[in-house]
Amino acid sequence: MDIREIERFLKFNQIKPSHHRLKIYEYLVKNKNHPTADLIYRELVDEIPTLSKTTVYNTLNLFVEKGAAQLITIDESENRYDADMSIHGHFKCKHCGKVYDFPLNFAAIDMGGLQNFQVEENHIYLKGLCNDCQIQKEN
Amino acid sequence: MDIREIERFLKFNQIKPSHHRLKIYEYLVKNKNHPTADLIYRELVDEIPTLSKTTVYNTLNLFVEKGAAQLITIDESENRYDADMSIHGHFKCKHCGKVYDFPLNFAAIDMGGLQNFQVEENHIYLKGLCNDCQIQKEN
DNA sequence: TCATAAAAATGTAATCATTACAAATTAATA
DNA sequence: TATTAATTTGTAATGATTACATTTTTATGA
Ligand SMILES: [Mn+2]
Ligand SMILES: [Mn+2]
Ligand SMILES: [Zn+2]
Ligand SMILES: [Zn+2]
């Protein structure tokens, strides 16, 4: 996804593609690391010295509001963001802190107890030890 | 679950059953409302005038640490707690704010992308409109 | 029972992520 | 260019949670 596609994508989602918005969205797309607002700020401020943290927060809130990104609340006290709007699950390693994606067959989730409930969002969060960290502990 | 059972349960989980701890755990068991620390405090402070909010926080953290309750981070900026440690999902209504339980066939979740990952916790959160609120909107 | 130590609870201050808000800057429009 | 709207900025406020020192309660044992 190059900068032109990002511009089109933001416009498509009713978001005026200002320079900062383009850069923040580009960061989300290129680094699929589910970053916090603070991390995005720290990563971009060298390249964009005038960037303010408030703008990062404002922009991320706008993305979520317009459906261009999703908010991941996998852990208390840290909001993370993801430009991948497809249905997928997240796994956070308790040891290294990395957040992994995994495919999800949402239809398999049987919501027997929720007849007539209208589902608008789904958040599937797992926690534990990732493959790499398990190997480390064994040695 | 009467107070005697609660006492036994806390002891079983390596938690000394002080009066406050018993009352807070009893609140979780009797009101399956996934409350915040603040709500628990407000609900109990009349009955226990000496209760402090710090004690509620300390106690809930202890419960989670010892595996007697689980922390539900279904929404940013509010930690909710649940004494039900069985595997089940949560649905939060965006209109009325109520958090519903629903049964969950966890085995149905295919984690194809997570070979050799060791899962220790699972959090399944859905959001949308509950049955009651949909009916209201239709009228 | 009384002394002593350990555990639990309290109250206040600190922390920290996020938001509110007013001012400044930039972009769009005519 | 003049005018208006949108965006961005910097700082202050908010609010949930935690840190910490003090007080209270409970347990232990001479
Ligand atoms: Mn993701
Ligand atoms: Mn529950
Ligand atoms: Zn890991
Ligand atoms: Zn509802």
XYZ file of C-alpha atoms (C1' of nucleotides) and ligand atoms in Angstrom:
342
model
C 0.000 0.000 0.000
C 1.781 3.116 -1.197
C 1.030 6.697 -0.206
C -1.415 7.171 -3.083
C -3.477 4.192 -2.054
C -3.478 5.410 1.538
C -4.728 8.778 0.367
C -7.533 7.145 -1.582
C -8.379 4.907 1.345
C -8.670 7.784 3.796
C -10.827 9.766 1.389
C -13.023 6.731 0.889
C -13.569 6.692 4.677
C -14.514 10.382 4.804
C -11.169 11.414 6.256
C -9.392 14.382 4.717
C -5.872 13.160 4.019
C -3.676 15.753 5.697
C 0.047 15.114 5.876
C -0.008 13.974 9.492
C -2.962 11.705 8.939
C -1.268 10.110 5.957
C 1.905 9.503 7.938
C 0.096 8.036 10.928
C -1.990 5.758 8.778
C 1.085 4.745 6.808
C 2.815 3.858 10.061
C -0.056 1.578 11.036
C -0.041 -0.155 7.671
C 3.700 -0.623 7.368
C 4.337 -1.659 10.965
C 1.686 -4.157 11.880
C 2.775 -3.957 15.497
C -0.468 -2.775 17.106
C 1.200 0.316 18.543
C 0.046 2.676 21.256
C -0.456 6.373 20.513
C 2.712 7.101 22.424
C 4.795 4.693 20.352
C 3.517 6.173 17.111
C 4.432 9.613 18.376
C 7.956 8.554 19.344
C 8.507 6.801 16.022
C 7.298 9.692 13.877
C 8.480 12.775 15.752
C 12.005 12.589 14.289
C 10.659 12.647 10.778
C 7.932 15.188 11.609
C 9.467 17.446 14.276
C 6.358 19.607 14.599
C 4.151 16.620 15.416
C 2.222 16.900 18.654
C 1.008 13.994 20.736
C -2.486 15.463 20.831
C -2.611 15.191 17.057
C -1.739 11.518 17.275
C -4.558 10.951 19.737
C -6.999 13.025 17.700
C -6.060 11.251 14.500
C -6.364 7.758 15.965
C -9.746 8.597 17.447
C -10.826 9.876 14.052
C -9.651 6.692 12.331
C -11.624 4.547 14.783
C -14.704 6.735 14.482
C -14.629 6.547 10.688
C -13.933 2.822 10.628
C -10.436 3.114 9.159
C -8.729 1.495 12.157
C -9.715 -0.475 15.207
C -8.971 0.043 18.868
C -7.494 -2.944 20.667
C -7.937 -2.968 24.434
C -6.097 -6.193 25.063
C -4.522 -4.805 28.211
C -5.648 -2.310 30.778
C -3.892 1.045 30.625
C -2.791 0.787 27.015
C -4.874 1.455 23.940
C -3.411 -0.076 20.818
C -4.442 0.522 17.222
C -4.690 -1.675 14.154
C -5.317 -0.680 10.541
C -6.281 -4.260 9.726
C -10.071 -4.160 9.849
C -10.564 -7.773 8.828
C -11.924 -10.166 11.431
C -8.927 -11.669 13.197
C -7.783 -12.488 16.716
C -4.911 -11.150 18.808
C -2.482 -12.957 21.053
C -0.345 -11.036 23.528
C 2.726 -12.738 24.913
C 3.008 -12.135 28.644
C 6.769 -12.468 28.459
C 7.891 -10.355 25.508
C 4.759 -8.223 25.169
C 4.444 -8.741 21.432
C 0.931 -8.824 19.981
C 0.384 -11.446 17.274
C -2.454 -11.731 14.771
C -4.182 -15.001 14.107
C -6.944 -15.968 11.665
C -10.366 -16.458 13.098
C -13.390 -18.358 11.966
C -15.915 -16.087 13.573
C -18.854 -18.195 12.484
C -17.561 -20.969 14.714
C -18.291 -18.900 17.796
C -21.658 -20.128 18.925
C -23.596 -17.314 20.511
C -26.425 -19.419 21.778
C -27.109 -17.089 24.673
C -27.446 -13.974 22.539
C -30.531 -14.466 20.393
C -31.442 -11.291 18.533
C -28.371 -9.468 19.750
C -26.891 -7.287 17.044
C -23.118 -7.740 16.997
C -21.183 -4.743 15.687
C -17.693 -5.483 16.938
C -15.796 -8.564 17.984
C -12.610 -8.644 19.988
C -10.861 -11.950 20.501
C -7.865 -11.655 22.779
C -5.646 -14.505 23.949
C -2.722 -14.234 26.322
C 0.075 -16.580 27.235
C 3.547 -17.459 26.018
C 4.531 -17.132 22.389
C 6.531 -19.769 20.575
C 9.825 -17.881 20.796
C 9.535 -17.221 24.524
C 8.697 -20.827 25.308
C 11.851 -21.982 23.550
C 13.887 -19.440 25.481
C 12.555 -20.698 28.799
C 13.373 -24.294 27.955
C 17.050 -23.421 27.534
C -22.961 -19.628 47.446
C -23.304 -18.602 51.076
C -20.724 -16.834 53.200
C -19.261 -20.113 54.449
C -18.656 -21.370 50.945
C -17.069 -18.059 50.001
C -14.762 -18.332 52.990
C -13.716 -21.830 51.959
C -13.258 -20.729 48.365
C -10.973 -17.838 49.272
C -8.895 -20.047 51.570
C -8.631 -22.611 48.792
C -7.155 -19.886 46.597
C -4.586 -18.855 49.219
C -6.500 -15.732 50.197
C -7.003 -15.005 53.891
C -10.728 -14.326 54.231
C -10.874 -10.998 55.997
C -14.232 -9.332 56.428
C -13.707 -6.893 53.573
C -12.466 -9.573 51.231
C -15.473 -11.738 52.016
C -17.850 -8.876 51.349
C -16.195 -7.895 48.079
C -16.136 -11.446 46.824
C -19.724 -11.931 47.927
C -20.690 -8.841 45.945
C -19.090 -10.281 42.808
C -20.858 -13.595 43.225
C -24.300 -12.221 44.045
C -24.300 -9.430 41.458
C -23.040 -10.899 38.256
C -22.837 -7.416 36.791
C -19.116 -7.246 35.972
C -18.649 -4.157 38.136
C -15.809 -1.666 38.246
C -13.845 -1.124 41.458
C -15.613 2.169 41.886
C -19.071 0.617 41.648
C -18.201 -2.030 44.210
C -17.008 0.697 46.540
C -20.170 2.739 46.127
C -22.387 -0.289 46.655
C -20.619 -1.494 49.782
C -19.631 1.692 51.568
C -23.046 2.137 53.181
C -22.906 -1.288 54.742
C -19.183 -0.985 55.580
C -18.644 2.705 56.373
C -14.945 2.237 57.086
C -14.285 0.774 53.645
C -11.659 2.553 51.597
C -11.428 2.563 47.843
C -7.787 1.532 47.991
C -8.859 -1.624 49.786
C -11.265 -2.415 46.977
C -8.476 -2.010 44.423
C -6.018 -4.032 46.516
C -8.538 -6.781 47.048
C -9.531 -7.062 43.399
C -5.889 -7.169 42.350
C -5.332 -9.921 44.885
C -8.298 -11.907 43.573
C -6.984 -11.702 40.023
C -3.449 -12.585 41.072
C -4.659 -15.640 42.971
C -7.016 -16.739 40.227
C -10.208 -16.131 42.194
C -11.579 -13.533 39.766
C -10.837 -12.322 36.298
C -10.198 -8.860 34.948
C -12.349 -7.829 32.003
C -10.950 -5.040 29.838
C -13.846 -4.874 27.430
C -13.626 -1.091 27.288
C -10.785 1.341 27.587
C -10.632 3.251 30.853
C -12.742 0.845 32.874
C -11.541 -2.345 34.481
C -14.364 -4.696 35.326
C -14.215 -7.825 37.450
C -15.894 -11.210 37.270
C -15.910 -14.007 39.838
C -17.039 -16.446 37.138
C -13.784 -18.123 36.114
C -15.376 -20.498 33.634
C -14.662 -19.971 29.963
C -17.377 -17.692 28.643
C -17.762 -14.653 26.424
C -18.945 -11.127 27.168
C -21.209 -8.844 25.197
C -21.387 -5.140 25.983
C -24.377 -3.199 24.743
C -23.303 0.124 23.301
C -26.655 1.652 24.180
C -27.406 0.618 27.764
C -23.872 -0.351 28.754
C -24.890 -3.679 30.268
C -22.385 -6.543 30.009
C -23.931 -9.928 29.226
C -22.382 -13.390 29.551
C -22.693 -15.941 26.830
C -21.518 -19.567 26.611
C -18.509 -20.234 24.499
C -17.225 -23.300 22.755
C -13.593 -22.364 23.002
C -12.452 -25.448 21.105
C -14.209 -24.075 18.033
C -11.766 -21.208 17.834
C -9.219 -22.366 15.320
C -5.824 -20.957 16.136
C -4.132 -22.082 12.986
C -1.649 -19.240 13.106
C -0.461 -19.946 16.631
C 1.299 -23.288 16.550
C 3.039 -24.052 19.840
C 1.688 -20.945 21.495
C 0.732 -21.577 25.109
C -2.632 -19.987 25.821
C -3.185 -18.995 29.447
C -6.104 -16.602 29.150
C -8.849 -16.009 26.659
C -10.999 -12.935 26.403
C -13.897 -12.908 23.969
C -15.631 -9.552 23.820
C -18.501 -8.619 21.536
C -20.170 -5.233 21.292
C -23.359 -4.037 19.698
C -27.020 -3.708 20.599
C -28.706 -5.998 23.096
C -32.136 -7.446 22.517
C -33.915 -4.997 24.829
C -32.329 -1.926 23.278
C -33.141 -3.051 19.737
C -36.811 -3.370 20.633
C -36.772 0.089 22.196
C -35.312 1.618 19.052
C -37.957 0.022 16.839
C -40.706 1.768 18.799
C -3.437 -12.120 79.648
C -0.144 -9.148 77.652
C 3.588 -8.178 74.399
C 5.110 -8.542 69.979
C 4.975 -9.287 65.246
C 2.449 -9.884 60.951
C -1.306 -8.790 58.065
C -4.915 -5.845 56.515
C -6.938 -1.503 55.826
C -6.776 3.454 55.475
C -5.953 8.239 53.589
C -3.399 11.041 50.867
C -0.349 12.000 47.299
C 1.632 10.623 42.956
C 1.339 8.639 38.372
C 0.157 8.414 33.780
C -2.677 7.833 29.719
C -6.109 10.399 27.687
C -9.014 14.433 26.860
C -10.526 19.417 26.955
C -9.784 23.681 25.394
C -8.138 27.900 23.581
C -4.744 29.748 20.528
C -2.029 29.363 16.384
C -1.220 27.575 11.943
C -2.548 25.886 7.561
C -5.733 24.905 3.829
C -9.871 25.864 1.192
C -13.006 29.035 -0.905
C -14.766 32.940 -3.289
C -6.315 38.559 -1.679
C -9.685 38.340 2.016
C -12.472 35.339 4.591
C -13.713 31.161 6.534
C -13.089 26.441 7.783
C -10.152 22.746 9.096
C -6.173 21.139 11.278
C -2.618 21.244 14.587
C -0.441 22.707 18.691
C 0.670 23.355 23.753
C -0.898 23.321 28.130
C -4.010 22.308 31.636
C -7.457 19.210 33.418
C -9.374 14.686 34.191
C -9.886 10.374 36.202
C -8.697 5.707 37.116
C -5.182 3.324 39.350
C -1.110 2.841 42.232
C 2.524 4.083 45.779
C 3.422 4.724 50.216
C 3.463 5.831 54.962
C 0.436 5.365 58.884
C -3.069 3.173 61.565
C -5.835 -0.615 62.831
C -6.726 -5.326 63.330
C -5.390 -10.064 63.790
C -2.358 -13.818 65.008
C 1.202 -15.796 67.899
C 3.358 -17.348 71.988
C 5.610 -16.445 76.484
Mn -4.222 -7.175 14.273
Mn -18.881 -12.932 32.936
Zn 6.986 -13.826 23.669
Zn -28.798 -2.564 25.707
